[in-house]
Short mmCIF file of C-alpha atoms in Angstrom, two decimals:
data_model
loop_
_atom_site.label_atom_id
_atom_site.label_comp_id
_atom_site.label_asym_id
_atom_site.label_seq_id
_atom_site.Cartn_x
_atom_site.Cartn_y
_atom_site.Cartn_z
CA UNK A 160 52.48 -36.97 -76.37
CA UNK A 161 52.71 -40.56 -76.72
CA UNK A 162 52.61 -42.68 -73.26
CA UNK A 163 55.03 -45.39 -72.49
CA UNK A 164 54.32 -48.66 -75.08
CA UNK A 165 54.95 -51.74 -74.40
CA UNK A 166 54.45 -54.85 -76.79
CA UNK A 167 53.25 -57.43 -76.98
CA UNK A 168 50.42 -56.52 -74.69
CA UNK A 169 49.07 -60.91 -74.26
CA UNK A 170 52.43 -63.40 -75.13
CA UNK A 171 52.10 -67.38 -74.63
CA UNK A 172 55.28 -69.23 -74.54
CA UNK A 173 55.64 -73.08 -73.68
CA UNK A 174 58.13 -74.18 -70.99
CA UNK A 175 61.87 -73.71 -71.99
CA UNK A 176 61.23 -71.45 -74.33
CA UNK A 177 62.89 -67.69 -74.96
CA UNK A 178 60.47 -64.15 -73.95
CA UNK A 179 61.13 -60.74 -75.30
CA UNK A 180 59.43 -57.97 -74.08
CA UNK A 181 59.59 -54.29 -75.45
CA UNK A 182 59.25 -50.96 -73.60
CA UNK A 183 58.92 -47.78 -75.79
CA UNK A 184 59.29 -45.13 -73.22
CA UNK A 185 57.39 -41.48 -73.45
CA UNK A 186 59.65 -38.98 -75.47
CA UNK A 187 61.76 -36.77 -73.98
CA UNK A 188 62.22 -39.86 -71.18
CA UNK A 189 65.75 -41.83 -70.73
CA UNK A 190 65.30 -43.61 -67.54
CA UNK A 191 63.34 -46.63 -67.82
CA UNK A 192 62.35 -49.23 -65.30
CA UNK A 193 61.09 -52.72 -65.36
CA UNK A 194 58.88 -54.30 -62.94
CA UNK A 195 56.91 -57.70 -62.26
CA UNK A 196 53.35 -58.23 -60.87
CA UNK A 197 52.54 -61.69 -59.90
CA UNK A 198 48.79 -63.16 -58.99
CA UNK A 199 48.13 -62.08 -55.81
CA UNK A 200 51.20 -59.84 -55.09
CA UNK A 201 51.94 -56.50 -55.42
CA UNK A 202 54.60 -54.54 -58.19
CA UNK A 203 57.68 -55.95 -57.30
CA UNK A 204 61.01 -53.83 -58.80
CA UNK A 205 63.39 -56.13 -61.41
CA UNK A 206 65.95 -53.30 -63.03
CA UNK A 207 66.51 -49.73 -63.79
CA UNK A 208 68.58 -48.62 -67.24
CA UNK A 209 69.57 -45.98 -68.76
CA UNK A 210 70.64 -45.87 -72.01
CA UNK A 211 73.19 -48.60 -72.39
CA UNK A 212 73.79 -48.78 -68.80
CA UNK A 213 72.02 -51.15 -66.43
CA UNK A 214 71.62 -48.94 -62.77
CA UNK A 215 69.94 -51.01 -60.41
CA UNK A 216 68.98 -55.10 -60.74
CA UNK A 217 69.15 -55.85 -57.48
CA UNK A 218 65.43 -57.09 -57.89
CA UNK A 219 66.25 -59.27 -61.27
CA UNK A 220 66.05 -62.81 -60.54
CA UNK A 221 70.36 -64.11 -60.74
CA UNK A 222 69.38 -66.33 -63.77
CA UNK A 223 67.56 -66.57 -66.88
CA UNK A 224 66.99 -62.82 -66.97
CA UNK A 225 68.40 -60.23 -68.55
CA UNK A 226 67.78 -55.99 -69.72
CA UNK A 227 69.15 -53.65 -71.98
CA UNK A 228 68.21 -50.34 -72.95
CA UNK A 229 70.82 -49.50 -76.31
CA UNK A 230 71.22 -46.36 -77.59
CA UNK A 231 68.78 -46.72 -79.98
CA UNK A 232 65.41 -48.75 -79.65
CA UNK A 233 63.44 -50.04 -77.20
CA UNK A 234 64.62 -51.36 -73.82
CA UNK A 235 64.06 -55.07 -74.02
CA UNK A 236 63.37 -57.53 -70.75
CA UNK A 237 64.52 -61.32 -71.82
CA UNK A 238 63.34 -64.27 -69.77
CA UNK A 239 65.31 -66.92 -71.41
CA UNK A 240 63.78 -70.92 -70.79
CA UNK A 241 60.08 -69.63 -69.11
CA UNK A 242 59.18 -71.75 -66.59
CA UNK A 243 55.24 -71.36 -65.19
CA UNK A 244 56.24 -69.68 -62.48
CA UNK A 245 57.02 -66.72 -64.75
CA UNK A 246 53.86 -66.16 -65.53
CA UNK A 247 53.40 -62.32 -64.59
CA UNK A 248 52.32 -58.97 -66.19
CA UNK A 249 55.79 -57.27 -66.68
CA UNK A 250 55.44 -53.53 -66.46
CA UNK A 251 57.64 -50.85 -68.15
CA UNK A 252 58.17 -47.49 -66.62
CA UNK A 253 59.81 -44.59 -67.02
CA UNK A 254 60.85 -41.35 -66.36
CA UNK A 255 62.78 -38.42 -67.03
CA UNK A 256 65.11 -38.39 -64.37
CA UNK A 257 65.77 -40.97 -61.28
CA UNK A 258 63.36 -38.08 -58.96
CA UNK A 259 60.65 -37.55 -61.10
CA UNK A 260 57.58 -40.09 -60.72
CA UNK A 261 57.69 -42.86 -62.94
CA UNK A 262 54.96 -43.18 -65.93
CA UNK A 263 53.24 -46.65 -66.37
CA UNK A 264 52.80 -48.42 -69.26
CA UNK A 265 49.84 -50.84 -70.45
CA UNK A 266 51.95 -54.07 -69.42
CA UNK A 267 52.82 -57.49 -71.04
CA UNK A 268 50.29 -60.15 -69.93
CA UNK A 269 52.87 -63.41 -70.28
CA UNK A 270 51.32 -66.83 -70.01
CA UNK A 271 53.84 -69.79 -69.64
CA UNK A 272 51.75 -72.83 -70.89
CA UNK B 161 64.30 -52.99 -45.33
CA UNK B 162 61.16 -50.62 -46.81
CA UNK B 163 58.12 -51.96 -45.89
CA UNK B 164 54.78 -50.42 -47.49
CA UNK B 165 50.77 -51.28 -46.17
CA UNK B 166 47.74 -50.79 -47.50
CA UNK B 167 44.50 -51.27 -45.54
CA UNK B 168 41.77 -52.06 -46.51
CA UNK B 169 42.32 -54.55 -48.89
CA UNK B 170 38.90 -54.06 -50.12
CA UNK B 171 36.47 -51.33 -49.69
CA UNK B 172 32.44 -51.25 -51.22
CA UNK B 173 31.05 -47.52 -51.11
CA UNK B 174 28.10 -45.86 -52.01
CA UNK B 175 28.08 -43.27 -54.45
CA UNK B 176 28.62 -39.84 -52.30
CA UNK B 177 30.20 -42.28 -49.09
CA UNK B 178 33.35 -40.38 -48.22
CA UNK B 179 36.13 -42.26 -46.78
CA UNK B 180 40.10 -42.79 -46.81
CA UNK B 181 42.30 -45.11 -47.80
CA UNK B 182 45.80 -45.82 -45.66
CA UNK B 183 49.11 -46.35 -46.48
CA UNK B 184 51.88 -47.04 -43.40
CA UNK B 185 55.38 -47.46 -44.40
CA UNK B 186 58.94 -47.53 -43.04
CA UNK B 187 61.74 -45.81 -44.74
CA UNK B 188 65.09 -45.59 -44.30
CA UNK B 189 65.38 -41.71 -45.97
CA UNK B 190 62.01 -41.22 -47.42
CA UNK B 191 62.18 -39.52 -51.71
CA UNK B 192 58.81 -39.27 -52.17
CA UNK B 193 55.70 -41.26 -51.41
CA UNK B 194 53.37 -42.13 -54.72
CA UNK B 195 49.88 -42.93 -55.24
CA UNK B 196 48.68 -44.71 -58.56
CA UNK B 197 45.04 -45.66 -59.84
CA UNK B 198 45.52 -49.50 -61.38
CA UNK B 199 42.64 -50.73 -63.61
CA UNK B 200 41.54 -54.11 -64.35
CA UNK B 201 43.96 -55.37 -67.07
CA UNK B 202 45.45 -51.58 -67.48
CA UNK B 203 49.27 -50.13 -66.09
CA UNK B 204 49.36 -47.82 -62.82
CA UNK B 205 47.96 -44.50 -63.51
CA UNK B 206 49.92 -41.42 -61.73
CA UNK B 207 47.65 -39.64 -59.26
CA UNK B 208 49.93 -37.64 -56.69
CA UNK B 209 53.41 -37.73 -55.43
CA UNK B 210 54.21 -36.20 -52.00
CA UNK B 211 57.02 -34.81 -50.31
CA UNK B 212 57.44 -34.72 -46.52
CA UNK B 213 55.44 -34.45 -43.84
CA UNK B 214 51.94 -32.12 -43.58
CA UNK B 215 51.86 -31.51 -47.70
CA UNK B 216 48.85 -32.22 -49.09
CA UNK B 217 47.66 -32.35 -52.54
CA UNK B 218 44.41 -32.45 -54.41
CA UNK B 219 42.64 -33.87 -57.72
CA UNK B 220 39.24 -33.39 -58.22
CA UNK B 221 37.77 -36.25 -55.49
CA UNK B 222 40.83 -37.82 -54.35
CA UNK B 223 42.91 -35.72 -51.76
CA UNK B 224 46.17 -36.81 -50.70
CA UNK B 225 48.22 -36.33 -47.04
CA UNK B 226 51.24 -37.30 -45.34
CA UNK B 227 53.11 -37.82 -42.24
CA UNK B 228 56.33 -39.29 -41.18
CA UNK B 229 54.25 -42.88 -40.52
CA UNK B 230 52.04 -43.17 -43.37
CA UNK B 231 49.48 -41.52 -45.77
CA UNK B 232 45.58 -41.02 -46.40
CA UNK B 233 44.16 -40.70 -49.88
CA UNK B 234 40.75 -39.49 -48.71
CA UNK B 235 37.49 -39.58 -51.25
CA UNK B 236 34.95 -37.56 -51.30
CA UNK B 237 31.64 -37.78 -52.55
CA UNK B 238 32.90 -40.80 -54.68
CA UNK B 239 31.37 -42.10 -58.06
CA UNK B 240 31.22 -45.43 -59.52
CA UNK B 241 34.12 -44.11 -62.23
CA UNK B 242 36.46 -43.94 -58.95
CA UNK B 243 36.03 -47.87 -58.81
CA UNK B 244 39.64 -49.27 -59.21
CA UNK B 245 42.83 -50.71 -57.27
CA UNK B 246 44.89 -47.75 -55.50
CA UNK B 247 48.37 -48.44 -54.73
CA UNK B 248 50.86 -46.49 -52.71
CA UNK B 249 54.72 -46.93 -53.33
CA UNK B 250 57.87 -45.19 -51.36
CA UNK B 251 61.02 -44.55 -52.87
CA UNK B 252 64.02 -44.15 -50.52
CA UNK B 253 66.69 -41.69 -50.83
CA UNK B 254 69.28 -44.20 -51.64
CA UNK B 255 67.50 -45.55 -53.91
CA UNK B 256 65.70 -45.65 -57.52
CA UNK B 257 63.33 -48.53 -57.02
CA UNK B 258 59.42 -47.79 -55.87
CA UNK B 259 58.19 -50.00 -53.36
CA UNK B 260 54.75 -50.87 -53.55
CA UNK B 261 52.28 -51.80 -51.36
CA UNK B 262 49.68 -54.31 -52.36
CA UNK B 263 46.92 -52.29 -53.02
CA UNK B 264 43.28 -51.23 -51.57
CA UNK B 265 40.53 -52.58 -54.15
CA UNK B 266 37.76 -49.81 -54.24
CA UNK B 267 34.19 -50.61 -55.28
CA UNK B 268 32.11 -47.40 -55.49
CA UNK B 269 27.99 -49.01 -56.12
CA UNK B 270 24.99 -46.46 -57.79
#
């Protein structure tokens, strides 16, 4: 049984321009959630989806960002115009159900040059 | 608001030098309490996921408690394979989100 994937696992974007990062979550798992984890700092929460439906994202930043989860494909996190301070490893999670503990995946490494 | 900490923030064993790792947190309706193994460079690993207060659970070295203030993950007889970050997250009743805590790096030398 296939973990969560995420992809790209490294991405390098300039200032200004547009990330897209993919979660694959494990089979038989619909509830997928996103979170950040900056130098220094611990996991911090962004958004939790279901398919097509955004739950929680009280812990998205108001602008630039944005998450979907459609009925088919991966859920995608967008950070549209990077600015350095978005320089993070994003994390994709999920889970079966909103109880259950949440499976890990590898993380996207994103370097805002 | 949830509030989750770690101590230490580091910790250098020998191989075989028992000890615990602590995790305090305030919770306003407490889910379930997590613990997760973090890598260099890798996602969280699941370890354990607790309850309420006096459960315990077990997995091979690492053994986990809880109260209704905070949490031990104890090691026994550790090897250097146990080296890693452990991180302990809540997750509140009214809620979805885990909260983490920032983490106890653990060194385990030959």
């Amino acid at each position: 049984n296939a973990g969560v994937m995420q992809n790209p696992r490294h991405l390098v974007r300039r200032r200004g321009q547009e990330a897209r990062l993919r979660c694959s979550p494990m089979k038989g798992h619909s509830h997928v959630y996103w979170y950040r984890q900056l130098p220094e700092e611990g996991l911090k929460f962004m958004v939790y989806l279901q398919k097509e439906n955004i739950i929680d994202e009280s812990g998205m930043p108001k602008e630039r960002f944005s998450a979907e989860f459609p009925k088919e494909g991966p859920s995608i996190l967008r950070i549209q115009q990077v600015v350095r301070g978005d320089s993070a490893a994003y994390f994709c999670a999920s889970s079966p159900d909103s109880t259950y503990e949440q499976y890990f995946g590898p993380g996207t490494r994103l370097t805002v040059t | 608001e949830d509030q989750v900490t770690q101590s230490p923030e580091a910790l250098r064993l020998q191989e075989g030098e028992s000890s615990s790792l602590n995790c305090s947190y305030t919770v306003s309706g407490l889910r379930g309490l997590f613990w997760y193994r973090q890598d260099p460079g890798k996602g969280p690993e699941f370890l354990f996921t607790l309850y309420s207060a006096g459960e315990e659970k077990e997995k091979e070295r690492l053994k986990a408690t809880l109260t209704k203030k905070e949490s031990f993950l104890h090691i026994t007889a550790p090897k250097p394979e146990d080296s890693a970050t452990y991180l302990c997250a809540v997750q509140a009743n009214s809620g979805y989100a885990l909260n983490f805590g920032k983490g106890t790096s653990l060194l385990v030398t030959p």
